[in-house]
């Protein structure tokens, strides 16, 4: 954390822990939390497993509008947790608060069971990786890695050993005497990762560290960071707006929107079982229909689409009969059906566009009034259908693969 000059903002009027001002901010708290939104503390499996705890954390920059609203979140020891969300969702603000670059407006942050609200950044024992690398241009790679060790007054003999181990960890042996300008973007990012880990912090924070890299290098670095984490077992909090990045690297993902964690889950559960309309639309690609609930049968429901077709789906957070619903179906869960094919849901459609993507063919169709309905057809030697634009064909999917959600604007 010594690698970046930190400018602390002076608190605007209305912030700073005064009871009167805090009372004003309470009026901006959400009175009711929608179904599917994670507002209560999501604890780890065991109470003592949490290394980081956000407890009722609020953040406002102007004393009026909360950009982080009552955040309760636990990060387990050794976990790789990603904060994912669109720009302005509050994810980076939470990371900056945890790093000590921003103060909380209300609430408490615990690190290893101890409050760190009043602990300055350089005393939190946290490593930080920035998007712009933040390497010292006048220092060699070895000198950049040695800097956090020397600041901590590590003996010279140990510094050399730790630097060499860090270079080996990120596969940059032989680069120790180069300066940052003599390295590629990927190599600079590896140095930044090594520098955050070289002094063996209890927690590492990463703020969109791969955002400046090209697609191929970004994907390579995702796996490298994931493997480093697996080998070291160090607790990591990672911020990104890239869904694929989050799904690839994380043990759990916290999806942020409007300062609130919408869902906290493993990558598989987040993708397969979104708990609300926002998460379903934000994570991955999905087909959507809109309609009204006409029947409820336990954990499933029947929805009459606005176009008059009927679909059965898993009932997630929609209301009872008469409630509006958004239906979400992943493209890879949809199958093309012949005349004899049968599934729980079966609708007719028209092929509007075929896009060849190598391992699969992306088929855009009009189905039940939705002309952006996507089916992903595996490109195999025994493809059942000779697909052409303009063809009429049936599509189908299982009830368990279709989720009925309360519309965002409802």
CSV table of C-alpha atoms in Angstrom, one decimal:
chain,number,residue,atom,x,y,z
A,1,UNK,CA,0.0,0.0,0.0
A,2,UNK,CA,3.0,2.2,0.2
A,3,UNK,CA,3.3,2.2,-3.6
A,4,UNK,CA,0.6,4.8,-4.1
A,5,UNK,CA,0.3,8.3,-2.8
A,6,UNK,CA,-3.0,8.4,-1.0
A,7,UNK,CA,-4.9,11.6,-1.0
A,8,UNK,CA,-7.6,11.5,1.7
A,9,UNK,CA,-10.7,13.5,0.9
A,10,UNK,CA,-11.8,15.8,3.6
A,11,UNK,CA,-15.3,14.8,4.7
A,12,UNK,CA,-18.1,17.0,3.5
A,13,UNK,CA,-20.6,18.5,5.9
A,14,UNK,CA,-23.0,15.8,7.0
A,15,UNK,CA,-20.3,13.1,7.4
A,16,UNK,CA,-18.0,12.1,10.1
A,17,UNK,CA,-19.8,10.2,12.8
A,18,UNK,CA,-21.8,13.1,14.3
A,19,UNK,CA,-25.1,11.8,15.7
A,20,UNK,CA,-27.1,14.5,14.1
A,21,UNK,CA,-25.7,14.0,10.7
A,22,UNK,CA,-25.9,10.3,10.9
A,23,UNK,CA,-29.5,10.6,11.8
A,24,UNK,CA,-30.0,12.5,8.6
A,25,UNK,CA,-28.3,9.7,6.6
A,26,UNK,CA,-30.6,7.1,8.1
A,27,UNK,CA,-33.4,8.5,6.1
A,28,UNK,CA,-31.6,7.4,3.0
A,29,UNK,CA,-31.5,3.8,4.1
A,30,UNK,CA,-33.6,1.3,2.1
A,31,UNK,CA,-36.7,0.7,4.1
A,32,UNK,CA,-37.5,-2.6,2.4
A,33,UNK,CA,-35.1,-5.0,0.7
A,34,UNK,CA,-36.5,-6.7,-2.4
A,35,UNK,CA,-36.7,-10.5,-2.5
A,36,UNK,CA,-33.4,-11.9,-3.7
A,37,UNK,CA,-31.2,-9.0,-2.6
A,38,UNK,CA,-28.6,-9.9,-0.1
A,39,UNK,CA,-28.9,-7.4,2.7
A,40,UNK,CA,-28.2,-9.4,5.9
A,41,UNK,CA,-24.8,-10.6,6.7
A,42,UNK,CA,-23.8,-13.6,4.6
A,43,UNK,CA,-21.6,-15.4,7.0
A,44,UNK,CA,-19.0,-18.0,6.3
A,45,UNK,CA,-19.5,-21.7,7.2
A,46,UNK,CA,-18.0,-21.2,10.6
A,47,UNK,CA,-18.2,-17.9,12.5
A,48,UNK,CA,-14.4,-17.7,13.1
A,49,UNK,CA,-13.7,-18.4,9.4
A,50,UNK,CA,-14.2,-14.7,8.4
A,51,UNK,CA,-11.0,-12.7,7.9
A,52,UNK,CA,-12.9,-9.6,6.7
A,53,UNK,CA,-16.2,-8.4,7.9
A,54,UNK,CA,-18.2,-5.5,6.6
A,55,UNK,CA,-20.8,-4.6,9.3
A,56,UNK,CA,-23.7,-2.2,8.3
A,57,UNK,CA,-21.2,-0.2,6.2
A,58,UNK,CA,-22.5,2.9,4.5
A,59,UNK,CA,-20.7,5.4,2.3
A,60,UNK,CA,-21.8,8.8,1.1
A,61,UNK,CA,-19.6,11.5,-0.5
A,62,UNK,CA,-22.0,14.4,-0.1
A,63,UNK,CA,-23.9,13.5,3.1
A,64,UNK,CA,-27.1,12.9,1.2
A,65,UNK,CA,-26.8,10.0,-1.3
A,66,UNK,CA,-25.5,6.7,-0.2
A,67,UNK,CA,-23.3,4.9,-2.7
A,68,UNK,CA,-22.9,1.9,-0.4
A,69,UNK,CA,-26.0,1.0,1.5
A,70,UNK,CA,-25.9,-1.1,4.7
A,71,UNK,CA,-23.3,-3.6,3.4
A,72,UNK,CA,-23.0,-6.7,5.5
A,73,UNK,CA,-20.4,-9.1,4.0
A,74,UNK,CA,-18.0,-11.7,5.3
A,75,UNK,CA,-14.9,-12.9,3.4
A,76,UNK,CA,-13.6,-16.2,4.6
A,77,UNK,CA,-9.9,-17.0,5.2
A,78,UNK,CA,-8.2,-18.2,2.0
A,79,UNK,CA,-11.2,-17.2,-0.1
A,80,UNK,CA,-11.1,-15.5,-3.5
A,81,UNK,CA,-14.1,-13.2,-3.5
A,82,UNK,CA,-15.0,-11.0,-6.4
A,83,UNK,CA,-17.0,-7.8,-6.2
A,84,UNK,CA,-18.7,-7.6,-9.6
A,85,UNK,CA,-21.1,-5.0,-11.0
A,86,UNK,CA,-21.6,-2.2,-13.5
A,87,UNK,CA,-19.9,1.2,-13.2
A,88,UNK,CA,-21.2,3.2,-10.3
A,89,UNK,CA,-22.5,0.1,-8.4
A,90,UNK,CA,-20.4,0.7,-5.3
A,91,UNK,CA,-17.9,-2.2,-5.7
A,92,UNK,CA,-14.7,-0.1,-6.1
A,93,UNK,CA,-15.8,2.2,-3.3
A,94,UNK,CA,-16.1,-0.9,-1.0
A,95,UNK,CA,-12.6,-2.0,-2.0
A,96,UNK,CA,-11.2,1.5,-1.4
A,97,UNK,CA,-12.8,1.6,2.1
A,98,UNK,CA,-11.3,-1.8,2.9
A,99,UNK,CA,-7.9,-0.6,1.7
A,100,UNK,CA,-8.2,2.5,3.9
A,101,UNK,CA,-8.2,5.0,1.0
A,102,UNK,CA,-11.7,6.1,1.8
A,103,UNK,CA,-13.4,6.3,5.3
A,104,UNK,CA,-16.7,4.8,6.0
A,105,UNK,CA,-19.7,7.1,6.7
A,106,UNK,CA,-21.3,4.6,9.0
A,107,UNK,CA,-20.6,1.0,10.0
A,108,UNK,CA,-17.5,-1.0,10.9
A,109,UNK,CA,-14.9,-3.1,9.1
A,110,UNK,CA,-13.2,-5.9,10.9
A,111,UNK,CA,-9.9,-7.5,9.8
A,112,UNK,CA,-9.0,-10.7,11.6
A,113,UNK,CA,-11.6,-9.7,14.3
A,114,UNK,CA,-10.2,-6.2,14.9
A,115,UNK,CA,-11.8,-3.0,13.8
A,116,UNK,CA,-9.6,-1.2,11.2
A,117,UNK,CA,-11.8,1.9,10.7
A,118,UNK,CA,-9.1,4.1,12.2
A,119,UNK,CA,-6.1,2.2,11.0
A,120,UNK,CA,-4.1,3.9,8.3
A,121,UNK,CA,-3.6,2.0,5.0
A,122,UNK,CA,0.1,1.2,5.5
A,123,UNK,CA,-0.6,-0.4,8.9
A,124,UNK,CA,-3.4,-2.8,7.7
A,125,UNK,CA,-1.1,-5.5,6.4
A,126,UNK,CA,-2.9,-5.5,3.0
A,127,UNK,CA,-1.3,-5.9,-0.4
A,128,UNK,CA,-2.8,-4.0,-3.3
A,129,UNK,CA,-2.7,-4.4,-7.1
A,130,UNK,CA,-3.9,-1.5,-9.2
A,131,UNK,CA,-5.1,-1.4,-12.8
A,132,UNK,CA,-2.3,0.9,-13.8
A,133,UNK,CA,0.3,-1.3,-12.2
A,134,UNK,CA,1.7,1.7,-10.1
A,135,UNK,CA,5.3,0.5,-10.5
A,136,UNK,CA,8.2,2.9,-9.7
A,137,UNK,CA,9.6,3.7,-13.2
A,138,UNK,CA,13.1,4.6,-11.9
A,139,UNK,CA,13.5,1.3,-10.1
A,140,UNK,CA,14.4,-2.1,-11.5
A,141,UNK,CA,12.0,-5.1,-11.1
A,142,UNK,CA,14.0,-6.3,-8.1
A,143,UNK,CA,14.0,-2.9,-6.5
A,144,UNK,CA,10.3,-2.6,-7.0
A,145,UNK,CA,9.8,-5.9,-5.2
A,146,UNK,CA,12.3,-5.1,-2.5
A,147,UNK,CA,10.7,-1.8,-1.7
A,148,UNK,CA,7.8,-3.0,0.6
A,149,UNK,CA,10.3,-5.3,2.4
A,150,UNK,CA,12.7,-2.5,3.1
A,151,UNK,CA,10.0,-0.3,4.3
A,152,UNK,CA,9.1,-3.0,6.8
A,153,UNK,CA,12.8,-3.3,7.8
A,154,UNK,CA,13.2,-6.9,6.6
A,155,UNK,CA,16.9,-8.0,6.9
A,156,UNK,CA,18.9,-7.6,3.7
A,157,UNK,CA,19.6,-11.3,3.4
A,158,UNK,CA,15.9,-12.1,3.6
A,159,UNK,CA,15.0,-9.4,1.1
A,160,UNK,CA,17.1,-11.1,-1.6
A,161,UNK,CA,15.5,-14.5,-0.9
A,162,UNK,CA,11.9,-13.2,-0.9
A,163,UNK,CA,12.5,-11.2,-4.1
A,164,UNK,CA,13.8,-14.3,-5.9
A,165,UNK,CA,10.9,-16.4,-4.7
A,166,UNK,CA,8.4,-13.8,-5.8
A,167,UNK,CA,10.1,-13.6,-9.3
A,168,UNK,CA,9.9,-17.4,-9.5
A,169,UNK,CA,6.2,-17.4,-8.5
A,170,UNK,CA,5.3,-15.1,-11.4
A,171,UNK,CA,7.8,-16.7,-13.8
A,172,UNK,CA,10.0,-13.6,-14.3
A,173,UNK,CA,13.4,-15.1,-13.3
A,174,UNK,CA,16.1,-13.2,-15.2
A,175,UNK,CA,14.0,-10.0,-15.4
A,176,UNK,CA,15.2,-8.6,-12.0
A,177,UNK,CA,17.5,-5.9,-13.5
A,178,UNK,CA,15.0,-4.6,-16.1
A,179,UNK,CA,13.0,-1.4,-15.5
A,180,UNK,CA,9.2,-1.3,-16.0
A,181,UNK,CA,9.5,0.5,-19.4
A,182,UNK,CA,11.4,-2.5,-20.7
A,183,UNK,CA,8.5,-4.9,-19.9
A,184,UNK,CA,5.3,-5.8,-21.7
A,185,UNK,CA,2.0,-5.0,-20.1
A,186,UNK,CA,1.5,-8.5,-18.9
A,187,UNK,CA,5.0,-8.6,-17.4
A,188,UNK,CA,4.4,-5.3,-15.6
A,189,UNK,CA,1.2,-6.7,-14.2
A,190,UNK,CA,3.0,-9.8,-12.9
A,191,UNK,CA,5.5,-7.6,-11.2
A,192,UNK,CA,2.6,-5.7,-9.6
A,193,UNK,CA,1.1,-9.0,-8.4
A,194,UNK,CA,4.4,-10.2,-7.0
A,195,UNK,CA,5.0,-6.9,-5.2
A,196,UNK,CA,1.6,-7.2,-3.5
A,197,UNK,CA,2.5,-10.7,-2.3
A,198,UNK,CA,6.2,-10.4,-1.5
A,199,UNK,CA,5.8,-9.3,2.1
A,200,UNK,CA,3.2,-12.0,2.7
A,201,UNK,CA,0.2,-9.9,3.7
A,202,UNK,CA,-2.9,-11.5,5.3
A,203,UNK,CA,-5.1,-10.0,2.6
A,204,UNK,CA,-4.6,-8.9,-1.1
A,205,UNK,CA,-6.9,-6.5,-2.9
A,206,UNK,CA,-7.0,-6.2,-6.7
A,207,UNK,CA,-8.7,-3.3,-8.4
A,208,UNK,CA,-9.5,-4.4,-12.0
A,209,UNK,CA,-5.8,-5.4,-12.5
A,210,UNK,CA,-6.4,-6.9,-16.0
A,211,UNK,CA,-8.4,-4.1,-17.5
A,212,UNK,CA,-5.6,-2.6,-19.6
A,213,UNK,CA,-4.5,-5.9,-21.1
A,214,UNK,CA,-5.6,-7.4,-24.5
A,215,UNK,CA,-8.1,-10.2,-24.5
A,216,UNK,CA,-5.6,-13.1,-24.9
A,217,UNK,CA,-3.2,-11.8,-22.3
A,218,UNK,CA,-6.1,-11.0,-20.0
A,219,UNK,CA,-7.3,-14.6,-20.2
A,220,UNK,CA,-3.8,-15.9,-19.6
A,221,UNK,CA,-3.4,-13.7,-16.5
A,222,UNK,CA,-6.7,-14.8,-15.1
A,223,UNK,CA,-5.5,-18.4,-14.9
A,224,UNK,CA,-2.1,-17.3,-13.5
A,225,UNK,CA,-3.6,-15.3,-10.7
A,226,UNK,CA,-6.1,-18.1,-10.0
A,227,UNK,CA,-3.2,-20.6,-9.7
A,228,UNK,CA,-1.1,-18.3,-7.5
A,229,UNK,CA,-4.1,-17.9,-5.2
A,230,UNK,CA,-4.6,-21.7,-5.1
A,231,UNK,CA,-0.9,-22.3,-4.3
A,232,UNK,CA,-0.6,-19.6,-1.6
A,233,UNK,CA,-4.1,-19.8,-0.2
A,234,UNK,CA,-4.1,-16.1,0.6
A,235,UNK,CA,-7.4,-14.3,1.0
A,236,UNK,CA,-8.1,-12.1,-2.0
A,237,UNK,CA,-10.8,-9.5,-2.7
A,238,UNK,CA,-11.0,-8.7,-6.5
A,239,UNK,CA,-13.0,-6.0,-8.2
A,240,UNK,CA,-14.1,-6.2,-11.8
A,241,UNK,CA,-17.0,-5.5,-14.2
A,242,UNK,CA,-16.0,-8.5,-16.4
A,243,UNK,CA,-18.4,-11.4,-15.9
A,244,UNK,CA,-16.1,-14.0,-17.5
A,245,UNK,CA,-13.2,-12.9,-15.3
A,246,UNK,CA,-15.3,-13.2,-12.2
A,247,UNK,CA,-16.7,-16.6,-13.1
A,248,UNK,CA,-13.2,-18.0,-14.0
A,249,UNK,CA,-11.3,-16.9,-10.9
A,250,UNK,CA,-13.7,-16.7,-7.9
A,251,UNK,CA,-14.8,-18.9,-5.1
A,252,UNK,CA,-17.7,-16.6,-4.5
A,253,UNK,CA,-19.0,-13.5,-6.3
A,254,UNK,CA,-20.9,-10.6,-4.8
A,255,UNK,CA,-23.0,-8.9,-7.5
A,256,UNK,CA,-23.4,-5.2,-6.8
A,257,UNK,CA,-26.0,-2.7,-8.1
A,258,UNK,CA,-26.9,0.7,-6.7
A,259,UNK,CA,-24.8,0.2,-3.6
A,260,UNK,CA,-26.4,-3.1,-2.6
A,261,UNK,CA,-25.2,-6.7,-3.0
A,262,UNK,CA,-27.9,-8.3,-5.2
A,263,UNK,CA,-26.6,-11.8,-4.8
A,264,UNK,CA,-23.7,-13.5,-3.2
A,265,UNK,CA,-23.0,-17.0,-4.4
A,266,UNK,CA,-20.6,-19.4,-6.1
A,267,UNK,CA,-20.0,-18.9,-9.8
A,268,UNK,CA,-22.2,-21.9,-10.7
A,269,UNK,CA,-25.1,-20.9,-8.5
A,270,UNK,CA,-24.9,-17.3,-9.7
A,271,UNK,CA,-25.1,-18.4,-13.3
A,272,UNK,CA,-27.6,-21.3,-13.0
A,273,UNK,CA,-29.8,-19.8,-10.2
A,274,UNK,CA,-30.0,-16.0,-10.4
A,275,UNK,CA,-32.2,-14.8,-7.5
A,276,UNK,CA,-33.5,-11.7,-9.2
A,277,UNK,CA,-34.1,-10.0,-12.5
A,278,UNK,CA,-31.0,-7.8,-12.3
A,279,UNK,CA,-28.6,-10.8,-11.7
A,280,UNK,CA,-30.2,-12.8,-14.4
A,281,UNK,CA,-29.7,-10.0,-16.9
A,282,UNK,CA,-26.2,-9.0,-15.8
A,283,UNK,CA,-24.6,-12.4,-15.5
A,284,UNK,CA,-24.1,-14.2,-18.9
A,285,UNK,CA,-26.4,-14.2,-21.8
A,286,UNK,CA,-30.1,-15.0,-21.4
A,287,UNK,CA,-33.4,-15.0,-23.3
A,288,UNK,CA,-36.3,-13.1,-21.8
A,289,UNK,CA,-40.0,-13.2,-22.0
A,290,UNK,CA,-42.6,-11.1,-20.2
A,291,UNK,CA,-46.0,-12.2,-19.0
A,292,UNK,CA,-48.4,-12.7,-16.1
A,293,UNK,CA,-48.5,-15.6,-13.6
A,294,UNK,CA,-51.7,-17.6,-14.3
A,295,UNK,CA,-51.1,-20.6,-12.0
A,296,UNK,CA,-48.8,-21.5,-9.1
A,297,UNK,CA,-48.0,-25.1,-8.3
A,298,UNK,CA,-45.6,-25.3,-5.4
A,299,UNK,CA,-42.1,-24.3,-6.6
A,300,UNK,CA,-43.2,-23.9,-10.2
A,301,UNK,CA,-45.6,-21.6,-11.9
A,302,UNK,CA,-47.4,-21.1,-15.3
A,303,UNK,CA,-46.9,-17.8,-17.0
A,304,UNK,CA,-49.1,-16.5,-19.8
A,305,UNK,CA,-46.8,-14.5,-22.1
A,306,UNK,CA,-47.9,-11.1,-23.4
A,307,UNK,CA,-48.0,-12.7,-26.8
A,308,UNK,CA,-50.5,-15.4,-25.4
A,309,UNK,CA,-48.2,-18.4,-25.3
A,310,UNK,CA,-48.0,-20.3,-22.0
A,311,UNK,CA,-44.7,-21.3,-20.3
A,312,UNK,CA,-44.0,-23.3,-17.1
A,313,UNK,CA,-41.0,-22.1,-15.0
A,314,UNK,CA,-39.3,-22.3,-11.6
A,315,UNK,CA,-41.0,-19.8,-9.3
A,316,UNK,CA,-38.2,-17.7,-7.8
A,317,UNK,CA,-39.3,-14.3,-6.5
A,318,UNK,CA,-42.5,-13.5,-8.4
A,319,UNK,CA,-45.8,-13.0,-6.6
A,320,UNK,CA,-49.0,-15.1,-6.9
A,321,UNK,CA,-51.6,-15.4,-9.6
A,322,UNK,CA,-51.9,-12.1,-11.5
A,323,UNK,CA,-48.3,-10.9,-10.8
A,324,UNK,CA,-46.1,-9.7,-13.6
A,325,UNK,CA,-43.1,-12.0,-14.3
A,326,UNK,CA,-39.8,-11.9,-16.3
A,327,UNK,CA,-38.8,-15.3,-17.6
A,328,UNK,CA,-35.1,-16.1,-18.0
A,329,UNK,CA,-33.7,-19.0,-20.1
A,330,UNK,CA,-30.0,-19.4,-20.9
A,331,UNK,CA,-29.4,-20.0,-24.7
A,332,UNK,CA,-27.4,-23.2,-24.1
A,333,UNK,CA,-30.5,-24.7,-22.3
A,334,UNK,CA,-32.7,-24.3,-25.4
A,335,UNK,CA,-32.9,-27.1,-27.9
A,336,UNK,CA,-34.1,-27.2,-31.5
A,337,UNK,CA,-37.0,-29.7,-31.8
A,338,UNK,CA,-38.2,-31.6,-34.8
A,339,UNK,CA,-41.9,-32.4,-35.4
A,340,UNK,CA,-41.7,-35.3,-32.9
A,341,UNK,CA,-39.5,-33.6,-30.3
A,342,UNK,CA,-41.1,-33.0,-26.9
A,343,UNK,CA,-40.1,-30.9,-23.9
A,344,UNK,CA,-42.0,-29.3,-21.0
A,345,UNK,CA,-42.0,-26.0,-22.9
A,346,UNK,CA,-42.3,-26.0,-26.7
A,347,UNK,CA,-42.8,-22.9,-28.9
A,348,UNK,CA,-42.4,-22.3,-32.6
A,349,UNK,CA,-39.9,-19.8,-34.0
A,350,UNK,CA,-38.3,-18.4,-37.1
A,351,UNK,CA,-34.6,-18.3,-37.8
A,352,UNK,CA,-33.5,-14.7,-38.4
A,353,UNK,CA,-29.7,-15.0,-38.4
A,354,UNK,CA,-27.0,-17.6,-38.2
A,355,UNK,CA,-23.5,-16.7,-36.9
A,356,UNK,CA,-20.7,-19.2,-37.1
A,357,UNK,CA,-18.5,-19.1,-34.0
A,358,UNK,CA,-16.4,-22.2,-34.5
A,359,UNK,CA,-17.4,-24.5,-31.7
A,360,UNK,CA,-21.0,-23.5,-32.0
A,361,UNK,CA,-23.5,-21.7,-34.2
A,362,UNK,CA,-25.3,-18.8,-32.7
A,363,UNK,CA,-28.9,-18.9,-34.0
A,364,UNK,CA,-31.0,-15.7,-33.5
A,365,UNK,CA,-34.7,-16.3,-33.8
A,366,UNK,CA,-38.1,-14.7,-33.3
A,367,UNK,CA,-39.9,-16.7,-30.7
A,368,UNK,CA,-43.2,-15.6,-29.0
A,369,UNK,CA,-42.7,-12.0,-30.2
A,370,UNK,CA,-39.0,-11.8,-29.1
A,371,UNK,CA,-36.8,-11.3,-32.1
A,372,UNK,CA,-33.6,-11.5,-30.1
A,373,UNK,CA,-34.1,-15.1,-28.9
A,374,UNK,CA,-30.8,-16.9,-29.0
A,375,UNK,CA,-30.0,-20.6,-29.3
A,376,UNK,CA,-26.5,-22.0,-29.2
A,377,UNK,CA,-26.2,-25.1,-31.4
A,378,UNK,CA,-23.1,-27.2,-31.0
A,379,UNK,CA,-21.0,-27.5,-34.1
A,380,UNK,CA,-20.6,-31.3,-34.5
A,381,UNK,CA,-20.3,-33.8,-37.3
A,382,UNK,CA,-23.8,-35.2,-36.6
A,383,UNK,CA,-25.8,-32.0,-36.5
A,384,UNK,CA,-29.5,-33.0,-36.9
A,385,UNK,CA,-30.6,-29.9,-38.8
A,386,UNK,CA,-29.5,-28.1,-41.9
A,387,UNK,CA,-30.3,-24.6,-40.7
A,388,UNK,CA,-31.1,-21.7,-43.0
A,389,UNK,CA,-32.3,-18.2,-42.3
A,390,UNK,CA,-36.1,-17.9,-42.7
A,391,UNK,CA,-36.7,-21.5,-41.6
A,392,UNK,CA,-39.5,-22.2,-39.2
A,393,UNK,CA,-38.5,-24.6,-36.4
A,394,UNK,CA,-39.7,-25.5,-32.9
A,395,UNK,CA,-37.6,-24.8,-29.8
A,396,UNK,CA,-38.0,-26.3,-26.3
A,397,UNK,CA,-36.6,-26.2,-22.8
A,398,UNK,CA,-37.2,-27.8,-19.4
A,399,UNK,CA,-39.1,-26.2,-16.6
A,400,UNK,CA,-36.1,-26.2,-14.3
A,401,UNK,CA,-34.1,-24.2,-16.8
A,402,UNK,CA,-36.6,-21.4,-16.9
A,403,UNK,CA,-36.7,-19.0,-14.0
A,404,UNK,CA,-39.7,-16.7,-13.2
A,405,UNK,CA,-38.5,-13.5,-11.7
A,406,UNK,CA,-40.0,-10.3,-10.4
A,407,UNK,CA,-39.4,-7.5,-13.0
A,408,UNK,CA,-36.9,-4.9,-11.9
A,409,UNK,CA,-39.3,-2.0,-12.5
A,410,UNK,CA,-42.2,-3.7,-10.7
